[in-house]
């Protein structure tokens, strides 16, 4: 792995500087072993594009999203107000995050509690870099002739109407983007939202991630693309259970962008 | 003269009864908590025009969407004919609007085509429900009354359209025979074909025409008074329901103001909450803890089941059904309303929406994915009810699954939903 030099907000402040953008890593991106790779991919893109960015580092806390969705509004607002205090103290204007759950909460639920920022998802940042001609991924040999399907995360798609940005990355490749029947507004949840990530599913006859992975695998893709660390866990579990992990890769949009550029 | 008097009496009684029931529903809806949905009127009118008037979300399922639009257009346009029938009924006239000549003939002709369209669509819907047994119309909540209700509506519409066409057929024949009262007016592309099976006797034809005329209009008045008791009330509430629908990003949940005050006081001891802040209950236990928009949603639901058939929890065999959440809310609200009528407004029957109607297991199956809100053709929001009930479970009863409580504990102690040390947050840099 290439060495990443990541600065925190505290570093910038000590140097009397301000970054262009804050990279909100999120808990999954910080602690989950698989999601850490996505975090590194996003950081690599930011670094290689010469964008001045910072993380909060140990000053970052859970946004409170899983608590709020589970009904614990107290805990959510405690977390939100503490985070807003930190963000406002650093005079943050713009945030990019690789987690649609953090994205949704920061974008929609923080303004009402005093935290108003321009919040974008990493797929939107990547699309913007492509549109500006800064990020080129059309020479992506790694994906030449591959069949890729994209799974819409609920909190990026239906919750915030972001459907095209993640697809824009795949469309740049010399690969075939094939859609599942349940996509975009009809996308099927991976099963992790609404705090389900942190509990066993209720009694039923099938797990939601199996239902979704079966739909994706039926297309016989080489890659299932995701853009949410929770979807990553759920779809990977589904692929493993179907014993397809040697044939089918599950990759985040950011990882596709870095692999296409030979950065990882 | 007697017929006219009878007609006026029946009309007045039907309208009075209908108004009374609508008022009762309005009273029930307003038992909900206040919520301000008066912002962005331009966007609200547009939403209503697109979603309710324009049926924009119906065509996501093309077969049902097409036939529904047929019934909808037929229903709305044939009402122009009902206007003439009412005037004729009051004044004892016959086809009073026929002075419009060519236009009149065109209209009557179109009504006939539409009536046949409505008739066919209703038959197809009956077949889908009772012979093909479409999965969408089954489920634990679709037993007994909801099944009969759907069939009653379709059968009523079939009977009304049959009476309408038979009435026209007899009229057409009487006109051809030159019977004086039956002025030559209208064009009858559909009922002309029916005329051959009717008798040629003038008296018999007159009886058939009158019986069908009365059956049709009294049927309409009866149907009007059936609607407030039925899921068919959606034909009225679809309009306000879409106007008052949530215009925010679907992912945005409300921030509870009552909690904000408490959290502020906790973080800053010098903070004093505003004087008008009422503590009340956190979340919802019963229908009266929900907002009036939630309650209007419940009365707007026509139990089509698009929400449930798209719900990831439901399709994988979990207990949750968003349609059931809406039907339970309406059933409980009707019960609360009836209690008020019978025992006065402070009566408590010891029952609540949470527990007696909706169980914790249903609520904990929700992934908050918004498939239900997206698929609802009239923008009903079952998710906000689910979240309010979860809030009550967690904040008032501390009744969450153990793993969820662990997650809360981790967030409180480690600022992350998993048990990792906050100092490990930057370990990814060197992985």
Short mmCIF file of N, CA and C in Angstrom, two decimals, chain B residues 223-351:
data_model
loop_
_atom_site.label_atom_id
_atom_site.label_comp_id
_atom_site.label_asym_id
_atom_site.label_seq_id
_atom_site.Cartn_x
_atom_site.Cartn_y
_atom_site.Cartn_z
N UNK B 223 -73.97 4.86 -2.91
CA UNK B 223 -72.52 4.66 -3.01
C UNK B 223 -71.77 5.81 -2.35
N UNK B 224 -72.30 7.02 -2.56
CA UNK B 224 -71.71 8.21 -1.94
C UNK B 224 -71.63 8.02 -0.42
N UNK B 225 -72.68 7.41 0.13
CA UNK B 225 -72.70 7.24 1.57
C UNK B 225 -71.97 5.99 2.05
N UNK B 226 -71.59 5.18 1.11
CA UNK B 226 -70.76 4.02 1.45
C UNK B 226 -69.30 4.44 1.58
N UNK B 227 -68.91 5.41 0.74
CA UNK B 227 -67.51 5.83 0.64
C UNK B 227 -66.85 6.17 1.99
N UNK B 228 -67.50 6.94 2.87
CA UNK B 228 -66.82 7.28 4.14
C UNK B 228 -66.51 6.07 5.01
N UNK B 229 -67.20 4.96 4.79
CA UNK B 229 -66.92 3.76 5.59
C UNK B 229 -65.89 2.86 4.92
N UNK B 230 -65.47 3.26 3.73
CA UNK B 230 -64.71 2.36 2.87
C UNK B 230 -63.33 2.91 2.55
N UNK B 231 -62.45 2.01 2.06
CA UNK B 231 -61.16 2.44 1.53
C UNK B 231 -61.34 3.34 0.30
N UNK B 232 -62.57 3.31 -0.25
CA UNK B 232 -62.82 4.11 -1.45
C UNK B 232 -62.79 5.61 -1.19
N UNK B 233 -62.69 5.98 0.09
CA UNK B 233 -62.60 7.41 0.46
C UNK B 233 -61.37 8.06 -0.18
N UNK B 234 -60.47 7.23 -0.70
CA UNK B 234 -59.25 7.77 -1.35
C UNK B 234 -59.59 8.68 -2.53
N UNK B 235 -60.76 8.48 -3.14
CA UNK B 235 -61.09 9.31 -4.31
C UNK B 235 -61.19 10.79 -3.91
N UNK B 236 -61.51 11.04 -2.66
CA UNK B 236 -61.56 12.44 -2.20
C UNK B 236 -60.24 12.86 -1.56
N UNK B 237 -59.73 12.00 -0.65
CA UNK B 237 -58.56 12.41 0.13
C UNK B 237 -57.25 12.38 -0.65
N UNK B 238 -57.23 11.72 -1.79
CA UNK B 238 -56.00 11.70 -2.59
C UNK B 238 -55.53 13.12 -2.86
N UNK B 239 -56.46 14.03 -3.01
CA UNK B 239 -56.08 15.40 -3.38
C UNK B 239 -55.43 16.15 -2.21
N UNK B 240 -56.12 16.32 -1.07
CA UNK B 240 -55.41 16.96 0.05
C UNK B 240 -54.19 16.17 0.50
N UNK B 241 -54.28 14.84 0.42
CA UNK B 241 -53.17 14.02 0.89
C UNK B 241 -51.88 14.29 0.11
N UNK B 242 -52.00 14.49 -1.18
CA UNK B 242 -50.80 14.80 -1.97
C UNK B 242 -50.38 16.25 -1.76
N UNK B 243 -51.36 17.13 -1.58
CA UNK B 243 -51.03 18.55 -1.35
C UNK B 243 -50.20 18.69 -0.08
N UNK B 244 -50.61 17.97 0.96
CA UNK B 244 -49.92 18.08 2.26
C UNK B 244 -48.78 17.07 2.41
N UNK B 245 -48.36 16.45 1.32
CA UNK B 245 -47.35 15.40 1.48
C UNK B 245 -45.97 15.98 1.78
N UNK B 246 -45.06 15.11 2.22
CA UNK B 246 -43.72 15.52 2.62
C UNK B 246 -42.92 15.95 1.38
N UNK B 247 -42.43 17.18 1.38
CA UNK B 247 -41.68 17.68 0.22
C UNK B 247 -40.17 17.61 0.46
N UNK B 248 -39.75 17.28 1.68
CA UNK B 248 -38.32 17.20 1.99
C UNK B 248 -37.71 15.97 1.34
N UNK B 249 -36.38 15.91 1.35
CA UNK B 249 -35.71 14.67 0.96
C UNK B 249 -36.28 13.55 1.82
N UNK B 250 -36.53 12.41 1.20
CA UNK B 250 -37.15 11.31 1.93
C UNK B 250 -36.32 10.84 3.13
N UNK B 251 -35.00 11.06 3.05
CA UNK B 251 -34.13 10.60 4.12
C UNK B 251 -34.21 11.43 5.39
N UNK B 252 -34.81 12.60 5.28
CA UNK B 252 -34.83 13.51 6.43
C UNK B 252 -35.93 13.14 7.41
N UNK B 253 -35.53 12.78 8.63
CA UNK B 253 -36.52 12.57 9.68
C UNK B 253 -36.64 13.85 10.49
N UNK B 254 -37.77 14.02 11.16
CA UNK B 254 -37.94 15.23 11.97
C UNK B 254 -36.96 15.21 13.14
N UNK B 255 -36.49 16.39 13.53
CA UNK B 255 -35.74 16.53 14.78
C UNK B 255 -36.75 16.91 15.85
N UNK B 256 -36.87 16.10 16.88
CA UNK B 256 -37.90 16.38 17.89
C UNK B 256 -37.52 17.59 18.73
N UNK B 257 -38.36 18.64 18.67
CA UNK B 257 -38.06 19.88 19.39
C UNK B 257 -38.03 19.65 20.90
N UNK B 258 -38.92 18.77 21.39
CA UNK B 258 -38.96 18.52 22.83
C UNK B 258 -37.64 17.94 23.31
N UNK B 259 -37.02 17.13 22.45
CA UNK B 259 -35.73 16.52 22.82
C UNK B 259 -34.62 17.58 22.74
N UNK B 260 -34.70 18.43 21.73
CA UNK B 260 -33.69 19.48 21.57
C UNK B 260 -33.56 20.30 22.85
N UNK B 261 -34.70 20.66 23.44
CA UNK B 261 -34.66 21.44 24.68
C UNK B 261 -33.95 20.70 25.79
N UNK B 262 -34.28 19.42 25.94
CA UNK B 262 -33.66 18.64 27.02
C UNK B 262 -32.16 18.46 26.79
N UNK B 263 -31.79 18.21 25.52
CA UNK B 263 -30.37 17.99 25.23
C UNK B 263 -29.59 19.29 25.45
N UNK B 264 -30.18 20.40 25.03
CA UNK B 264 -29.52 21.69 25.23
C UNK B 264 -29.30 21.96 26.72
N UNK B 265 -30.33 21.66 27.51
CA UNK B 265 -30.23 21.88 28.95
C UNK B 265 -29.15 20.99 29.56
N UNK B 266 -29.01 19.78 28.97
CA UNK B 266 -28.02 18.84 29.48
C UNK B 266 -26.58 19.31 29.16
N UNK B 267 -26.42 19.82 27.92
CA UNK B 267 -25.08 20.23 27.49
C UNK B 267 -24.69 21.59 28.05
N UNK B 268 -25.69 22.42 28.31
CA UNK B 268 -25.43 23.78 28.79
C UNK B 268 -26.37 24.08 29.94
N UNK B 269 -25.88 23.96 31.17
CA UNK B 269 -26.74 24.13 32.35
C UNK B 269 -27.43 25.49 32.42
N UNK B 270 -26.87 26.51 31.74
CA UNK B 270 -27.47 27.84 31.83
C UNK B 270 -28.66 28.00 30.87
N UNK B 271 -28.89 26.94 30.01
CA UNK B 271 -29.97 27.02 29.03
C UNK B 271 -31.33 26.85 29.71
N UNK B 272 -32.25 27.77 29.41
CA UNK B 272 -33.60 27.61 29.94
C UNK B 272 -34.56 27.36 28.78
N UNK B 273 -35.30 26.25 28.84
CA UNK B 273 -36.20 25.93 27.73
C UNK B 273 -37.32 26.96 27.60
N UNK B 274 -37.82 27.19 26.38
CA UNK B 274 -38.90 28.13 26.19
C UNK B 274 -40.12 27.75 27.02
N UNK B 275 -40.86 28.78 27.47
CA UNK B 275 -41.98 28.56 28.40
C UNK B 275 -43.09 27.70 27.80
N UNK B 276 -43.27 27.80 26.46
CA UNK B 276 -44.40 27.08 25.86
C UNK B 276 -44.07 25.61 25.58
N UNK B 277 -42.87 25.17 25.95
CA UNK B 277 -42.49 23.79 25.68
C UNK B 277 -43.26 22.84 26.59
N UNK B 278 -44.08 21.97 25.99
CA UNK B 278 -44.81 21.00 26.78
C UNK B 278 -44.07 19.67 26.71
N UNK B 279 -43.81 19.06 27.86
CA UNK B 279 -43.04 17.82 27.84
C UNK B 279 -43.75 16.70 27.09
N UNK B 280 -44.96 16.33 27.53
CA UNK B 280 -45.73 15.29 26.84
C UNK B 280 -45.01 13.99 26.72
N UNK B 281 -45.41 13.22 25.71
CA UNK B 281 -44.90 11.88 25.51
C UNK B 281 -43.85 11.93 24.40
N UNK B 282 -42.79 11.16 24.53
CA UNK B 282 -41.81 11.06 23.44
C UNK B 282 -42.24 9.96 22.48
N UNK B 283 -42.42 10.31 21.24
CA UNK B 283 -42.86 9.32 20.26
C UNK B 283 -44.35 9.08 20.35
N UNK B 284 -44.83 8.05 19.71
CA UNK B 284 -46.27 7.80 19.65
C UNK B 284 -46.62 6.43 20.20
N UNK B 285 -47.64 6.43 21.08
CA UNK B 285 -48.16 5.17 21.59
C UNK B 285 -49.54 4.91 20.98
N UNK B 286 -50.28 5.99 20.78
CA UNK B 286 -51.62 5.85 20.23
C UNK B 286 -51.80 6.84 19.07
N UNK B 287 -52.91 6.72 18.36
CA UNK B 287 -53.11 7.56 17.17
C UNK B 287 -53.10 9.06 17.49
N UNK B 288 -53.53 9.42 18.69
CA UNK B 288 -53.58 10.84 19.02
C UNK B 288 -52.18 11.43 19.25
N UNK B 289 -51.16 10.58 19.34
CA UNK B 289 -49.77 11.07 19.44
C UNK B 289 -49.18 11.33 18.06
N UNK B 290 -49.87 10.86 17.01
CA UNK B 290 -49.38 11.07 15.65
C UNK B 290 -49.85 12.44 15.15
N UNK B 291 -49.32 12.87 13.99
CA UNK B 291 -49.78 14.15 13.45
C UNK B 291 -51.05 13.95 12.64
N UNK B 292 -51.75 15.06 12.38
CA UNK B 292 -52.98 14.94 11.59
C UNK B 292 -52.68 14.50 10.16
N UNK B 293 -51.44 14.77 9.69
CA UNK B 293 -51.09 14.30 8.34
C UNK B 293 -50.99 12.77 8.34
N UNK B 294 -50.38 12.20 9.41
CA UNK B 294 -50.34 10.74 9.54
C UNK B 294 -51.76 10.17 9.50
N UNK B 295 -52.68 10.84 10.21
CA UNK B 295 -54.05 10.33 10.32
C UNK B 295 -54.81 10.49 9.01
N UNK B 296 -54.55 11.61 8.31
CA UNK B 296 -55.17 11.78 6.99
C UNK B 296 -54.64 10.71 6.03
N UNK B 297 -53.34 10.42 6.14
CA UNK B 297 -52.73 9.34 5.35
C UNK B 297 -53.54 8.04 5.51
N UNK B 298 -53.92 7.74 6.77
CA UNK B 298 -54.61 6.49 7.05
C UNK B 298 -55.97 6.44 6.34
N UNK B 299 -56.68 7.57 6.33
CA UNK B 299 -57.98 7.62 5.65
C UNK B 299 -57.82 7.68 4.13
N UNK B 300 -56.62 8.03 3.64
CA UNK B 300 -56.41 8.12 2.19
C UNK B 300 -56.01 6.79 1.57
N UNK B 301 -55.66 5.85 2.44
CA UNK B 301 -55.12 4.58 1.93
C UNK B 301 -56.22 3.74 1.31
N UNK B 302 -55.98 3.27 0.09
CA UNK B 302 -56.98 2.42 -0.56
C UNK B 302 -56.53 0.96 -0.60
N UNK B 303 -55.51 0.66 0.22
CA UNK B 303 -55.09 -0.73 0.46
C UNK B 303 -54.64 -1.45 -0.80
N UNK B 304 -54.01 -0.70 -1.72
CA UNK B 304 -53.59 -1.30 -2.99
C UNK B 304 -52.39 -2.22 -2.80
N UNK B 305 -51.61 -1.98 -1.72
CA UNK B 305 -50.53 -2.91 -1.38
C UNK B 305 -49.24 -2.72 -2.15
N UNK B 306 -49.11 -1.62 -2.89
CA UNK B 306 -47.83 -1.39 -3.57
C UNK B 306 -46.71 -1.25 -2.55
N UNK B 307 -46.98 -0.58 -1.42
CA UNK B 307 -45.97 -0.39 -0.37
C UNK B 307 -45.49 -1.73 0.15
N UNK B 308 -46.46 -2.59 0.48
CA UNK B 308 -46.11 -3.87 1.07
C UNK B 308 -45.37 -4.77 0.08
N UNK B 309 -45.79 -4.74 -1.19
CA UNK B 309 -45.13 -5.62 -2.15
C UNK B 309 -43.72 -5.15 -2.47
N UNK B 310 -43.40 -3.88 -2.20
CA UNK B 310 -42.04 -3.39 -2.40
C UNK B 310 -41.21 -3.36 -1.12
N UNK B 311 -41.82 -3.74 0.00
CA UNK B 311 -41.13 -3.66 1.29
C UNK B 311 -40.15 -4.83 1.42
N UNK B 312 -38.84 -4.54 1.60
CA UNK B 312 -37.87 -5.64 1.69
C UNK B 312 -38.14 -6.56 2.86
N UNK B 313 -38.65 -6.01 3.96
CA UNK B 313 -38.94 -6.86 5.12
C UNK B 313 -40.09 -7.80 4.79
N UNK B 314 -41.15 -7.25 4.19
CA UNK B 314 -42.31 -8.08 3.88
C UNK B 314 -41.99 -9.15 2.86
N UNK B 315 -41.19 -8.80 1.83
CA UNK B 315 -40.94 -9.78 0.78
C UNK B 315 -40.01 -10.91 1.24
N UNK B 316 -39.36 -10.72 2.39
CA UNK B 316 -38.54 -11.81 2.92
C UNK B 316 -39.20 -12.46 4.14
N UNK B 317 -40.53 -12.32 4.19
CA UNK B 317 -41.31 -13.07 5.17
C UNK B 317 -41.41 -12.49 6.56
N UNK B 318 -40.94 -11.24 6.75
CA UNK B 318 -41.08 -10.63 8.07
C UNK B 318 -42.53 -10.18 8.27
N UNK B 319 -42.85 -9.92 9.55
CA UNK B 319 -44.22 -9.57 9.92
C UNK B 319 -44.63 -8.19 9.40
N UNK B 320 -43.68 -7.31 9.19
CA UNK B 320 -44.00 -5.93 8.82
C UNK B 320 -44.72 -5.85 7.47
N UNK B 321 -45.79 -5.06 7.44
CA UNK B 321 -46.47 -4.70 6.19
C UNK B 321 -46.86 -3.23 6.31
N UNK B 322 -46.27 -2.35 5.51
CA UNK B 322 -46.62 -0.93 5.61
C UNK B 322 -48.11 -0.68 5.42
N UNK B 323 -48.74 -1.49 4.55
CA UNK B 323 -50.20 -1.32 4.37
C UNK B 323 -50.94 -1.59 5.67
N UNK B 324 -50.47 -2.63 6.41
CA UNK B 324 -51.12 -2.93 7.69
C UNK B 324 -50.94 -1.78 8.67
N UNK B 325 -49.78 -1.14 8.65
CA UNK B 325 -49.54 0.01 9.54
C UNK B 325 -50.61 1.08 9.27
N UNK B 326 -50.90 1.34 8.00
CA UNK B 326 -51.89 2.36 7.67
C UNK B 326 -53.30 1.91 8.04
N UNK B 327 -53.62 0.64 7.76
CA UNK B 327 -54.96 0.13 8.06
C UNK B 327 -55.20 0.07 9.57
N UNK B 328 -54.17 -0.32 10.32
CA UNK B 328 -54.29 -0.34 11.78
C UNK B 328 -54.52 1.06 12.32
N UNK B 329 -53.80 2.03 11.73
CA UNK B 329 -53.95 3.41 12.20
C UNK B 329 -55.38 3.89 11.97
N UNK B 330 -55.93 3.58 10.79
CA UNK B 330 -57.31 3.99 10.52
C UNK B 330 -58.30 3.27 11.44
N UNK B 331 -58.11 1.95 11.59
CA UNK B 331 -59.04 1.18 12.44
C UNK B 331 -59.02 1.70 13.87
N UNK B 332 -57.82 1.96 14.39
CA UNK B 332 -57.72 2.46 15.76
C UNK B 332 -58.34 3.85 15.87
N UNK B 333 -58.11 4.68 14.85
CA UNK B 333 -58.66 6.05 14.88
C UNK B 333 -60.18 6.02 14.84
N UNK B 334 -60.75 5.11 14.04
CA UNK B 334 -62.21 4.97 13.99
C UNK B 334 -62.73 4.56 15.38
N UNK B 335 -61.96 3.66 16.02
CA UNK B 335 -62.37 3.20 17.35
C UNK B 335 -62.34 4.35 18.35
N UNK B 336 -61.27 5.14 18.30
CA UNK B 336 -61.17 6.30 19.20
C UNK B 336 -62.31 7.27 18.91
N UNK B 337 -62.61 7.49 17.62
CA UNK B 337 -63.70 8.39 17.23
C UNK B 337 -65.05 7.89 17.75
N UNK B 338 -65.29 6.59 17.60
CA UNK B 338 -66.56 6.02 18.08
C UNK B 338 -66.69 6.14 19.59
N UNK B 339 -65.55 5.95 20.28
CA UNK B 339 -65.56 6.11 21.74
C UNK B 339 -65.96 7.53 22.13
N UNK B 340 -65.45 8.51 21.39
CA UNK B 340 -65.79 9.91 21.68
C UNK B 340 -67.30 10.12 21.48
N UNK B 341 -67.83 9.56 20.38
CA UNK B 341 -69.26 9.71 20.10
C UNK B 341 -70.13 9.09 21.18
N UNK B 342 -69.67 7.93 21.67
CA UNK B 342 -70.50 7.19 22.63
C UNK B 342 -70.29 7.64 24.07
N UNK B 343 -69.02 7.92 24.43
CA UNK B 343 -68.73 8.12 25.86
C UNK B 343 -68.16 9.50 26.19
N UNK B 344 -68.04 10.37 25.20
CA UNK B 344 -67.46 11.69 25.49
C UNK B 344 -65.97 11.70 25.23
N UNK B 345 -65.40 12.91 25.17
CA UNK B 345 -64.05 13.01 24.61
C UNK B 345 -62.92 12.61 25.53
N UNK B 346 -63.18 12.43 26.81
CA UNK B 346 -62.09 12.04 27.70
C UNK B 346 -62.06 10.54 27.99
N UNK B 347 -62.91 9.79 27.29
CA UNK B 347 -63.01 8.36 27.57
C UNK B 347 -61.74 7.62 27.16
N UNK B 348 -61.27 6.74 28.04
CA UNK B 348 -60.11 5.90 27.73
C UNK B 348 -60.58 4.46 27.68
N UNK B 349 -60.30 3.76 26.59
CA UNK B 349 -60.73 2.36 26.53
C UNK B 349 -59.60 1.40 26.90
N UNK B 350 -58.46 1.97 27.30
CA UNK B 350 -57.35 1.12 27.74
C UNK B 350 -56.59 0.47 26.60
N UNK B 351 -56.97 0.80 25.37
CA UNK B 351 -56.27 0.22 24.22
C UNK B 351 -55.39 1.28 23.56
#
